[in-house]
mmCIF file of N, CA and C in Angstrom:
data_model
loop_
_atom_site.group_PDB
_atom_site.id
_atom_site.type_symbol
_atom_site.label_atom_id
_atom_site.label_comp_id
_atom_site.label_asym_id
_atom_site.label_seq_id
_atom_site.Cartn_x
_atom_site.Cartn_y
_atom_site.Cartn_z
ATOM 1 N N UNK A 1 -18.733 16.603 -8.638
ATOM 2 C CA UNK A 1 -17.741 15.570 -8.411
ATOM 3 C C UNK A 1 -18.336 14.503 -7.492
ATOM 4 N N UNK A 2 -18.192 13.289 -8.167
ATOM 5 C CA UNK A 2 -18.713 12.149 -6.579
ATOM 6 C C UNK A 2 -17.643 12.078 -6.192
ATOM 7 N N UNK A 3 -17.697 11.480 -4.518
ATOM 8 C CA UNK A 3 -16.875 10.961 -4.123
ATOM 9 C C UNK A 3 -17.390 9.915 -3.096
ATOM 10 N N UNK A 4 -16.528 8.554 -3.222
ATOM 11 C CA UNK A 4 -17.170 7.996 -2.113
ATOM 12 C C UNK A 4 -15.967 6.648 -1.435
ATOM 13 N N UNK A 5 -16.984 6.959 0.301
ATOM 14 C CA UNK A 5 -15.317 6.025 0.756
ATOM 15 C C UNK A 5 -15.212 4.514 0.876
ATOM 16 N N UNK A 6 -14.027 4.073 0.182
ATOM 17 C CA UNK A 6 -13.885 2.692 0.200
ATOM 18 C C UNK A 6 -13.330 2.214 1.814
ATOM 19 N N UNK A 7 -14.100 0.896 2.157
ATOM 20 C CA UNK A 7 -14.184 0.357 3.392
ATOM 21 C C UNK A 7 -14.137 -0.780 3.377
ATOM 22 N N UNK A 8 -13.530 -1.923 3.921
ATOM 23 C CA UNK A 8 -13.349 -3.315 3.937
ATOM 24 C C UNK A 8 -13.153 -4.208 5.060
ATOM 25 N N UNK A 9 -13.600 -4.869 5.814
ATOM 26 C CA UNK A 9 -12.634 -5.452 6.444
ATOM 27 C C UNK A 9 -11.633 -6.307 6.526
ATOM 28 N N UNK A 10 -11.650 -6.434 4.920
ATOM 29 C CA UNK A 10 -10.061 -7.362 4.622
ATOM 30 C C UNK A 10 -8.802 -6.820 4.429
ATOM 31 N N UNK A 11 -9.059 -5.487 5.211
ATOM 32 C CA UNK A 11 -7.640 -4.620 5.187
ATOM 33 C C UNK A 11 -7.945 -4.150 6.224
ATOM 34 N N UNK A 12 -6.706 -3.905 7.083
ATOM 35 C CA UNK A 12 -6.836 -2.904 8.662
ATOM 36 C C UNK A 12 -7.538 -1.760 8.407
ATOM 37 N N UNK A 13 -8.761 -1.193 9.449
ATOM 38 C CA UNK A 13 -9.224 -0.682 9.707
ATOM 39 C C UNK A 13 -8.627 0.811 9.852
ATOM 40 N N UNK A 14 -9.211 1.474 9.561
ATOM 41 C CA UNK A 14 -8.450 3.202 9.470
ATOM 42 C C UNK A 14 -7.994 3.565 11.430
ATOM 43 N N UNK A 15 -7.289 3.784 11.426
ATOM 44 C CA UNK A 15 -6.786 4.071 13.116
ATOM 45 C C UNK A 15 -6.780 5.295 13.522
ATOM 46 N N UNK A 16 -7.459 5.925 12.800
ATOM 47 C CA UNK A 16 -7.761 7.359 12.576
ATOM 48 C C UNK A 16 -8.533 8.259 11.557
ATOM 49 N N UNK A 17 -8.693 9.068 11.836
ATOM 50 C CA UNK A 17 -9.310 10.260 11.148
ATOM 51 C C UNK A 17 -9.118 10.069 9.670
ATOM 52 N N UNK A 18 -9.541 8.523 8.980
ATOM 53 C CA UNK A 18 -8.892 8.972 7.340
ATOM 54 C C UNK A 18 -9.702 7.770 7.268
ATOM 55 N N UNK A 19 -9.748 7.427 5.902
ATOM 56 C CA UNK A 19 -10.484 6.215 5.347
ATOM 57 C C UNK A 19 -9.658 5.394 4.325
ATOM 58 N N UNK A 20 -9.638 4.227 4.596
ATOM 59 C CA UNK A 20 -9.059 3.205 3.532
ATOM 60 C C UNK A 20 -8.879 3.229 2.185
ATOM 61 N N UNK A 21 -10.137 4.585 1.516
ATOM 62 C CA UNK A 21 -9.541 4.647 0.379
ATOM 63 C C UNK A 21 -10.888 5.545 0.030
ATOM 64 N N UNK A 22 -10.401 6.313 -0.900
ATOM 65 C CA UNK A 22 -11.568 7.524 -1.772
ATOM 66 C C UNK A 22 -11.485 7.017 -3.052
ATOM 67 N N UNK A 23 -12.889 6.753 -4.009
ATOM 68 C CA UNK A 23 -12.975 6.994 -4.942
ATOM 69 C C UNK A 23 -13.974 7.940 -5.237
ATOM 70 N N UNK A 24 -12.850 8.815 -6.459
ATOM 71 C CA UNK A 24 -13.476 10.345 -6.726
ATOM 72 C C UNK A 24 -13.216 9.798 -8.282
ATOM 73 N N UNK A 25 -14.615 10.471 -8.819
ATOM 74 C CA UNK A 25 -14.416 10.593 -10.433
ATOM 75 C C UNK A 25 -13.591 9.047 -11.007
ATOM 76 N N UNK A 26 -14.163 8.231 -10.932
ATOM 77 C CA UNK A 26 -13.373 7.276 -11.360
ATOM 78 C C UNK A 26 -11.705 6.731 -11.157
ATOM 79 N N UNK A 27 -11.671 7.222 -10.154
ATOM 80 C CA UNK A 27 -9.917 6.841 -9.270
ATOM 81 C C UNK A 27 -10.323 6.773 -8.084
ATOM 82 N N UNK A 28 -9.340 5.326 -7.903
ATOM 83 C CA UNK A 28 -9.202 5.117 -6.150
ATOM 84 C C UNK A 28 -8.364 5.813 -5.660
ATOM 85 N N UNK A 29 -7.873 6.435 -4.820
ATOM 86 C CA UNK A 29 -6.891 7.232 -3.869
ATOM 87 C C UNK A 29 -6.494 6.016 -2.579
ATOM 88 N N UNK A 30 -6.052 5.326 -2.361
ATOM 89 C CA UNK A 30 -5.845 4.253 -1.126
ATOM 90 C C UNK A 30 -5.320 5.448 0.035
ATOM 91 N N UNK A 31 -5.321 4.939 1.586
ATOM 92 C CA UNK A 31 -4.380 5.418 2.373
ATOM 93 C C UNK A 31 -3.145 4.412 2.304
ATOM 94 N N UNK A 32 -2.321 5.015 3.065
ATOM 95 C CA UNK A 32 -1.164 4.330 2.846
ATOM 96 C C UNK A 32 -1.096 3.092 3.809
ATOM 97 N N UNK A 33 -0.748 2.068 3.417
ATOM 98 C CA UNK A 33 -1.112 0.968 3.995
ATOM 99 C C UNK A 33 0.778 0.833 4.658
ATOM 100 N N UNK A 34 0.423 -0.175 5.716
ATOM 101 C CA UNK A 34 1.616 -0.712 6.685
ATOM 102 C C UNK A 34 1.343 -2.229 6.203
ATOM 103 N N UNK A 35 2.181 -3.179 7.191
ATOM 104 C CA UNK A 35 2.172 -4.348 7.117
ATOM 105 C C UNK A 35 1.178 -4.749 8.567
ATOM 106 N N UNK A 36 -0.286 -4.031 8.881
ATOM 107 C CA UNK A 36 -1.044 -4.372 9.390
ATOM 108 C C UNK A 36 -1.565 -5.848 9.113
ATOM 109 N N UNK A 37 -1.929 -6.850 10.200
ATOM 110 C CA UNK A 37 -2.608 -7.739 9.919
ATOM 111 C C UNK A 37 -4.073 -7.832 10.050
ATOM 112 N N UNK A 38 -4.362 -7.562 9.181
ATOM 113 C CA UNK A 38 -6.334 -7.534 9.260
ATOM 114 C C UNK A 38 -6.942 -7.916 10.393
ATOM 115 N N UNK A 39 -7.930 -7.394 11.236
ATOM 116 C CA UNK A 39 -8.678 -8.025 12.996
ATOM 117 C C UNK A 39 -7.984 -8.087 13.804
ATOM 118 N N UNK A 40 -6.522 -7.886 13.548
ATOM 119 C CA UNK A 40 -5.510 -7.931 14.917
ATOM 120 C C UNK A 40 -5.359 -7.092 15.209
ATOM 121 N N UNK A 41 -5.074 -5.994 14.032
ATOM 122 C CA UNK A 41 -4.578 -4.606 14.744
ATOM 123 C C UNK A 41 -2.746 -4.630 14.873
ATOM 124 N N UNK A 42 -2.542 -5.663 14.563
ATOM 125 C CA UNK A 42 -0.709 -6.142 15.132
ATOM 126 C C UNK A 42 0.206 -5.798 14.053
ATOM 127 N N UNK A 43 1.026 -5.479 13.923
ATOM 128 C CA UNK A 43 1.845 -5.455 12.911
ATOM 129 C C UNK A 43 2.687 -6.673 12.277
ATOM 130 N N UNK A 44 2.877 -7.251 11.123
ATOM 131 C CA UNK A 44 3.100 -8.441 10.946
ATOM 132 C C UNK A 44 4.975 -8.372 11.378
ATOM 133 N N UNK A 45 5.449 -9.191 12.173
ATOM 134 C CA UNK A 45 7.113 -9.448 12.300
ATOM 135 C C UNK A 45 7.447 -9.799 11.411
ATOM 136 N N UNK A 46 8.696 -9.925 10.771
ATOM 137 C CA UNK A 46 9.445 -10.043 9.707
ATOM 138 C C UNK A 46 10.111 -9.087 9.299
ATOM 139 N N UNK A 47 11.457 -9.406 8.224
ATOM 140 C CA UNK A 47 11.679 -8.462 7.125
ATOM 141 C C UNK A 47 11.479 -7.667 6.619
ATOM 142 N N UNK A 48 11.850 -7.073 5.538
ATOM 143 C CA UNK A 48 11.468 -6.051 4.538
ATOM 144 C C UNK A 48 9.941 -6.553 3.181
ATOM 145 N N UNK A 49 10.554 -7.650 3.023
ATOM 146 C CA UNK A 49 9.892 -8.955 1.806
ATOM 147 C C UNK A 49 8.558 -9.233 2.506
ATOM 148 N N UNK A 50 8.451 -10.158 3.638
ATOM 149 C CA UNK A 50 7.347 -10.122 4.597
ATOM 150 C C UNK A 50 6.513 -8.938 4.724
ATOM 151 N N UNK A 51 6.696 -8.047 5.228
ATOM 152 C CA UNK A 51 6.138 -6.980 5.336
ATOM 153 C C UNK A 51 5.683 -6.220 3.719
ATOM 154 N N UNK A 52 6.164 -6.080 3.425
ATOM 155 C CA UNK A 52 5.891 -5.657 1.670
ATOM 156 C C UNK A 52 4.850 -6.294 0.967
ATOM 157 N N UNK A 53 5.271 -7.978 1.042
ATOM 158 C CA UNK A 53 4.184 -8.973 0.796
ATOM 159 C C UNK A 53 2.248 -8.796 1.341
ATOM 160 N N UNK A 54 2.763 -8.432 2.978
ATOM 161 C CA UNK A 54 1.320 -8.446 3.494
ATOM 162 C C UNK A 54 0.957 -7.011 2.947
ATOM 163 N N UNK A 55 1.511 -5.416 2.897
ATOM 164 C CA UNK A 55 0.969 -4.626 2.355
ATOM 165 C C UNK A 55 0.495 -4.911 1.291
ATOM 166 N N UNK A 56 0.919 -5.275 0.522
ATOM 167 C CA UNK A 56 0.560 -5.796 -0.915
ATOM 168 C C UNK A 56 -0.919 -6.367 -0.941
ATOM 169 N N UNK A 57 -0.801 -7.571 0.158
ATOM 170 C CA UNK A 57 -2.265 -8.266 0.593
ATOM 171 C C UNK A 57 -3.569 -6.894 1.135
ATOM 172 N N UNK A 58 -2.798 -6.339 2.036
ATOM 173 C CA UNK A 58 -3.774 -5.207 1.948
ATOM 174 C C UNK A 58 -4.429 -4.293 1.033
ATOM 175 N N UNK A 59 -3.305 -3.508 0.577
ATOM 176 C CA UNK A 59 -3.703 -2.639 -0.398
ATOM 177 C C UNK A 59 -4.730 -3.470 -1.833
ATOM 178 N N UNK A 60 -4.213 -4.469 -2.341
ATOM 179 C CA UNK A 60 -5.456 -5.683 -2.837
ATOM 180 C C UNK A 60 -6.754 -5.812 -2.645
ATOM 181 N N UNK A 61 -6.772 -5.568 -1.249
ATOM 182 C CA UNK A 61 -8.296 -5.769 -0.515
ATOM 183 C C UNK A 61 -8.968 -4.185 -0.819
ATOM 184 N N UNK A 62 -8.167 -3.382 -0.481
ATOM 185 C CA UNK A 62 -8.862 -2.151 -0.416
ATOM 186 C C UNK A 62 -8.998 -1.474 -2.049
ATOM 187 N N UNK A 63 -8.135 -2.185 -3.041
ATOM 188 C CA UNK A 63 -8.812 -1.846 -4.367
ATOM 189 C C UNK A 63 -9.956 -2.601 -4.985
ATOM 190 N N UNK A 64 -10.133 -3.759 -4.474
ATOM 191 C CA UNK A 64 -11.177 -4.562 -4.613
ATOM 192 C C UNK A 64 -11.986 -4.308 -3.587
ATOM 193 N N UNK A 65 -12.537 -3.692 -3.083
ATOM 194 C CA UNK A 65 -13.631 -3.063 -2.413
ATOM 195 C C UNK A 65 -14.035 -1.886 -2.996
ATOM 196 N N UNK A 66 -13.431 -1.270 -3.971
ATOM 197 C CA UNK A 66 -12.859 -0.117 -4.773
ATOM 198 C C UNK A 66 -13.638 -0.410 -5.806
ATOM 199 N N UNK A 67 -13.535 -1.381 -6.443
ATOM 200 C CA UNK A 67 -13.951 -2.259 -7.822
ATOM 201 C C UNK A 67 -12.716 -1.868 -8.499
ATOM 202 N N UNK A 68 -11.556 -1.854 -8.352
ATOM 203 C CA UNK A 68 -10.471 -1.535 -8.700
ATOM 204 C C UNK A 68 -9.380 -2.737 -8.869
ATOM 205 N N UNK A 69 -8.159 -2.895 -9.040
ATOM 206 C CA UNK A 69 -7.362 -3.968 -9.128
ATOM 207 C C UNK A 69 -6.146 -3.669 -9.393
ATOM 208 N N UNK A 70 -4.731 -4.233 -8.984
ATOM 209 C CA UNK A 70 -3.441 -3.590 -9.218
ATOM 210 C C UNK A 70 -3.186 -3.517 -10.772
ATOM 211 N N UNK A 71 -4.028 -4.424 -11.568
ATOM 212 C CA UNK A 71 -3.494 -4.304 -12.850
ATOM 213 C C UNK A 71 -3.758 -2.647 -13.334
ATOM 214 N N UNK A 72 -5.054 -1.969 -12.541
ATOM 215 C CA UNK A 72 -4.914 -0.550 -12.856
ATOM 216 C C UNK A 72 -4.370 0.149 -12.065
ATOM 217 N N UNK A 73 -3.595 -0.046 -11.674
ATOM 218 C CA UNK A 73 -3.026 0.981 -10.786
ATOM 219 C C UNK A 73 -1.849 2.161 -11.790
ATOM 220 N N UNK A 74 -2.274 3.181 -11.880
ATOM 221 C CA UNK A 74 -1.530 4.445 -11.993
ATOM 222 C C UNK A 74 0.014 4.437 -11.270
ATOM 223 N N UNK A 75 -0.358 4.927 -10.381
ATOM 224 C CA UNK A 75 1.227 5.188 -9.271
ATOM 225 C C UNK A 75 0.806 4.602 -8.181
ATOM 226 N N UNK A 76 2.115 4.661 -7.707
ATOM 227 C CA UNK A 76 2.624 3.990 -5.965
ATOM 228 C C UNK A 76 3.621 5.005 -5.706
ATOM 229 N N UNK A 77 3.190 5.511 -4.477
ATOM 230 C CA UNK A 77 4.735 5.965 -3.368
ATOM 231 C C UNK A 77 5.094 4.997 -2.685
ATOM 232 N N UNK A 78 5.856 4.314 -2.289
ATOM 233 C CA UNK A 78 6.895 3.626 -1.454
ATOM 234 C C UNK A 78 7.624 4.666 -0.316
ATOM 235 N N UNK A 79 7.158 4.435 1.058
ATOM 236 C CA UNK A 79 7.975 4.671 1.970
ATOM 237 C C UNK A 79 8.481 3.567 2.977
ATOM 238 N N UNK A 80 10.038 4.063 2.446
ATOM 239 C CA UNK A 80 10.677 2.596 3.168
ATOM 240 C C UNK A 80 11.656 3.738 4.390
ATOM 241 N N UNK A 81 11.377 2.300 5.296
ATOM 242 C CA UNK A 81 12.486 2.865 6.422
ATOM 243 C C UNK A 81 13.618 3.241 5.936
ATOM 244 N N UNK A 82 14.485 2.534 5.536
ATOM 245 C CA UNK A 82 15.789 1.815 5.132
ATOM 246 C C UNK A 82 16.370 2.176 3.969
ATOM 247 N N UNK A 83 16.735 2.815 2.866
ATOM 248 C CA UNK A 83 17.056 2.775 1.438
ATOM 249 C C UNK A 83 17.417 1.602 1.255
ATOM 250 N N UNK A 84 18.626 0.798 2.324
ATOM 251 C CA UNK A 84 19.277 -0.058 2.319
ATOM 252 C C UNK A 84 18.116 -1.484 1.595
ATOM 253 N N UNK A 85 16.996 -1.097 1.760
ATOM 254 C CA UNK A 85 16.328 -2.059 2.024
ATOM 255 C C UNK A 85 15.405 -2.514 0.179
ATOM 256 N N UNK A 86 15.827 -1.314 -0.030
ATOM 257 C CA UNK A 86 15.409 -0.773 -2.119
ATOM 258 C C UNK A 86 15.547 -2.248 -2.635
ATOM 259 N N UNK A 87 16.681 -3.136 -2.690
ATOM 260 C CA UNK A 87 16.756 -4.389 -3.780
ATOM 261 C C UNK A 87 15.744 -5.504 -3.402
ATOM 262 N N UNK A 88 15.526 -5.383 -1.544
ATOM 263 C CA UNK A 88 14.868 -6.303 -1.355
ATOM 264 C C UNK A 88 13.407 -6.246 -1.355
ATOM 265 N N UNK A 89 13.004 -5.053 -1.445
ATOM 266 C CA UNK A 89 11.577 -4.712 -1.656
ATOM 267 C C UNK A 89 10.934 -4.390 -3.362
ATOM 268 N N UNK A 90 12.088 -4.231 -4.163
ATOM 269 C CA UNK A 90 12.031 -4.319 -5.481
ATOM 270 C C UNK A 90 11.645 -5.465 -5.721
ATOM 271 N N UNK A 91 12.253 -6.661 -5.096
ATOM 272 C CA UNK A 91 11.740 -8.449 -5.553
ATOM 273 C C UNK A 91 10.572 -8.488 -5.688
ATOM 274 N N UNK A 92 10.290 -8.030 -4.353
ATOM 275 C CA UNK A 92 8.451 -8.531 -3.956
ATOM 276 C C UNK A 92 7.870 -7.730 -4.726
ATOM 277 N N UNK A 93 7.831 -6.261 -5.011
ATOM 278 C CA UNK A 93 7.289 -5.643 -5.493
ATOM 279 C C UNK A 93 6.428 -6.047 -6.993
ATOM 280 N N UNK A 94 7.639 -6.793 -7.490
ATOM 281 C CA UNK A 94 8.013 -7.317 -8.974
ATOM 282 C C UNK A 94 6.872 -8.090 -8.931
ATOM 283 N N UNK A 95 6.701 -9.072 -7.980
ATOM 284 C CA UNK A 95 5.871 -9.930 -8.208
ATOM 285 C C UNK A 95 4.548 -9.549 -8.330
ATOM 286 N N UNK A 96 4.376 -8.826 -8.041
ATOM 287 C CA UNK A 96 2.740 -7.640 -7.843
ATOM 288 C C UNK A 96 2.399 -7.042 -9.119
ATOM 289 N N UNK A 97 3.513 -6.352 -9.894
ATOM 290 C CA UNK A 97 3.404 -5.764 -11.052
ATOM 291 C C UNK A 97 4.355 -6.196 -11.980
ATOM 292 N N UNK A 98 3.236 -7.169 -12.564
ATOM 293 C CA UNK A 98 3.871 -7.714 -14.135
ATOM 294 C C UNK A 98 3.086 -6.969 -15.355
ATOM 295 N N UNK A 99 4.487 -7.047 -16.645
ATOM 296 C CA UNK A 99 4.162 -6.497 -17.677
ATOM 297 C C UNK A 99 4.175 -5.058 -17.434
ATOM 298 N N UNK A 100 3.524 -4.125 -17.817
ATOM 299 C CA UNK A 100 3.596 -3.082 -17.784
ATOM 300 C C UNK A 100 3.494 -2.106 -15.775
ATOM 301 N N UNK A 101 4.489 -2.239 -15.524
ATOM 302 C CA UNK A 101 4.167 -1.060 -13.455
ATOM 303 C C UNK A 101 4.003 -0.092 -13.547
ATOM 304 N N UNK A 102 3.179 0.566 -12.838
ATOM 305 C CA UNK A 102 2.897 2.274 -12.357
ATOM 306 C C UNK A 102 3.981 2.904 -12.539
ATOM 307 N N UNK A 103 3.861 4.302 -12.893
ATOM 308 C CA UNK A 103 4.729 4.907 -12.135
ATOM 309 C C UNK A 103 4.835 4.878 -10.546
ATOM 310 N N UNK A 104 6.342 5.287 -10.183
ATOM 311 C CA UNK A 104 6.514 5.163 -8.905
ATOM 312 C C UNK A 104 7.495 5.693 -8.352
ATOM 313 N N UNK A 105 7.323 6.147 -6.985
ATOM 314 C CA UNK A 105 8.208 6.981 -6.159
ATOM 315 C C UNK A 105 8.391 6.276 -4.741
ATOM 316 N N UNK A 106 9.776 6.453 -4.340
ATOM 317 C CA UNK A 106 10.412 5.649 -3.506
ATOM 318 C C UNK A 106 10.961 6.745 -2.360
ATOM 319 N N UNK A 107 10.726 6.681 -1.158
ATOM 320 C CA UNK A 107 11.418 7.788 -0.440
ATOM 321 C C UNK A 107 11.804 6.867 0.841
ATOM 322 N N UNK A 108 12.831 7.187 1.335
ATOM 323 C CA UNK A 108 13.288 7.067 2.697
ATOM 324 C C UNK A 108 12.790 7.939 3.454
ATOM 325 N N UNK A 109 12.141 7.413 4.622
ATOM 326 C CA UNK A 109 11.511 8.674 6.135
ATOM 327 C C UNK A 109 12.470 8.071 7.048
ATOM 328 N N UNK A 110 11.958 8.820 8.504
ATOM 329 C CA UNK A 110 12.703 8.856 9.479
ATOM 330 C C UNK A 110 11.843 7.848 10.389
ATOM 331 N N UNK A 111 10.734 7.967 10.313
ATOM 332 C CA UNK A 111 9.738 7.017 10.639
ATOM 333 C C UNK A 111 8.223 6.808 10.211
ATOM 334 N N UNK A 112 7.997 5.237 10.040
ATOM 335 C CA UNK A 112 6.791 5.242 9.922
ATOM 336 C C UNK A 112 5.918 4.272 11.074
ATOM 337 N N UNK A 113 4.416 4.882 11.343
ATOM 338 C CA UNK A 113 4.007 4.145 12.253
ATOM 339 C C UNK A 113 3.965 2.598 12.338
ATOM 340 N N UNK A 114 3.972 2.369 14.089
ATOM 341 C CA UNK A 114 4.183 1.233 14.672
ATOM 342 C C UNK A 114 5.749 0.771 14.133
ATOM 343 N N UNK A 115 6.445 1.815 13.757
ATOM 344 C CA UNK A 115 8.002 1.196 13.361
ATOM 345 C C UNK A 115 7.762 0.153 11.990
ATOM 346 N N UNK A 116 7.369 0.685 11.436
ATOM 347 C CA UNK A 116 6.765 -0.094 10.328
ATOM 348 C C UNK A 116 8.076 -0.107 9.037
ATOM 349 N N UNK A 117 8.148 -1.502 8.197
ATOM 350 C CA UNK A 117 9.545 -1.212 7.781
ATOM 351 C C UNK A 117 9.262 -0.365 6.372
ATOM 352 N N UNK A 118 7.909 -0.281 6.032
ATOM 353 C CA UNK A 118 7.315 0.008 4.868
ATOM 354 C C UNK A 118 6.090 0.109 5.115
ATOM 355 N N UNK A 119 5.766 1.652 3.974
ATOM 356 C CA UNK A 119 4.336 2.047 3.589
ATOM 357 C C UNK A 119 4.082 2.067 2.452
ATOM 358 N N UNK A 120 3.438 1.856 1.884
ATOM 359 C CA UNK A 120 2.319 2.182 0.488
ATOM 360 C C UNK A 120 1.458 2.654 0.369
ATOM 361 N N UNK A 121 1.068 3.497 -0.917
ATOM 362 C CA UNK A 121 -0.140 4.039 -1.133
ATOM 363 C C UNK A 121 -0.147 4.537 -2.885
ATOM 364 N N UNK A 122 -1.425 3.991 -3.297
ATOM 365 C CA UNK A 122 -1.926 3.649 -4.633
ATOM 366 C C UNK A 122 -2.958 5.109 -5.318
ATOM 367 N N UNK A 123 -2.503 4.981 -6.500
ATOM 368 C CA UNK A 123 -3.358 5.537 -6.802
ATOM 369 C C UNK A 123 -3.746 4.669 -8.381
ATOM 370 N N UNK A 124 -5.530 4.420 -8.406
ATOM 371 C CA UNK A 124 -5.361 3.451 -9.578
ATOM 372 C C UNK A 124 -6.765 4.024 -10.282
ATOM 373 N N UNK A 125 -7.459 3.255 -11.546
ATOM 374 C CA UNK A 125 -8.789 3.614 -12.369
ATOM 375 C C UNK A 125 -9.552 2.863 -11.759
ATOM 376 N N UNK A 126 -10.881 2.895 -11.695
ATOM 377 C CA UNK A 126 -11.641 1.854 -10.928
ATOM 378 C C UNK A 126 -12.477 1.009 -12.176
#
């Protein structure tokens, strides 16, 4: 089996013990991305939409370091703070995946780091 780890710096830096993304056997595995702002380290303020948007910008970077791209993307988990928050993160989402979307799973937690209003994490073909 190869495996090898995807690294970028156009996506926040791993803040721990994990790496931005594995590709094994021809699939990327992403970590789950926040609404980190790349070199800051900061979390971006805003909304649900805002925040969704910049993950989006992240997770992007780290499949294209991948040699990967959302048009292949397999699945997404979605962890949202909020359920409440489902119609407005569906918008943005939309805009990311046209024509045919991943499968996908949506869960409410109790928390995610830095109070984050939303996480993601991809799994796609490279």
């Amino acid at each position: 089996m190869s495996r090898t780890r995807v690294s970028t710096e156009n996506a926040p830096a791993a803040v721990g013990p994990y790496s931005q993304g594995i590709v094994a056997n021809g699939v990327v595995y992403t970590a789950g991305q926040v609404a980190l702002v790349p070199g800051t380290g900061k979390l971006l303020e805003g909304d649900i939409q805002a925040q969704a948007a910049q993950v989006f910008k992240n997770l992007t970077a780290v499949l294209d370091a991948a040699g990967s791209s959302l048009d292949r993307v397999v699945k997404t988990t979605v962890y949202l703070k909020d359920m409440n928050d489902f119609a407005a993160m569906n918008a943005i989402y939309d805009t990311f995946f046209q024509g045919d979307p991943p499968a996908r799973t949506t869960i409410q937690v109790a928390r995610l780091p830095l109070d984050a209003l939303i996480e993601i994490e991809m799994i796609a073909l490279v």
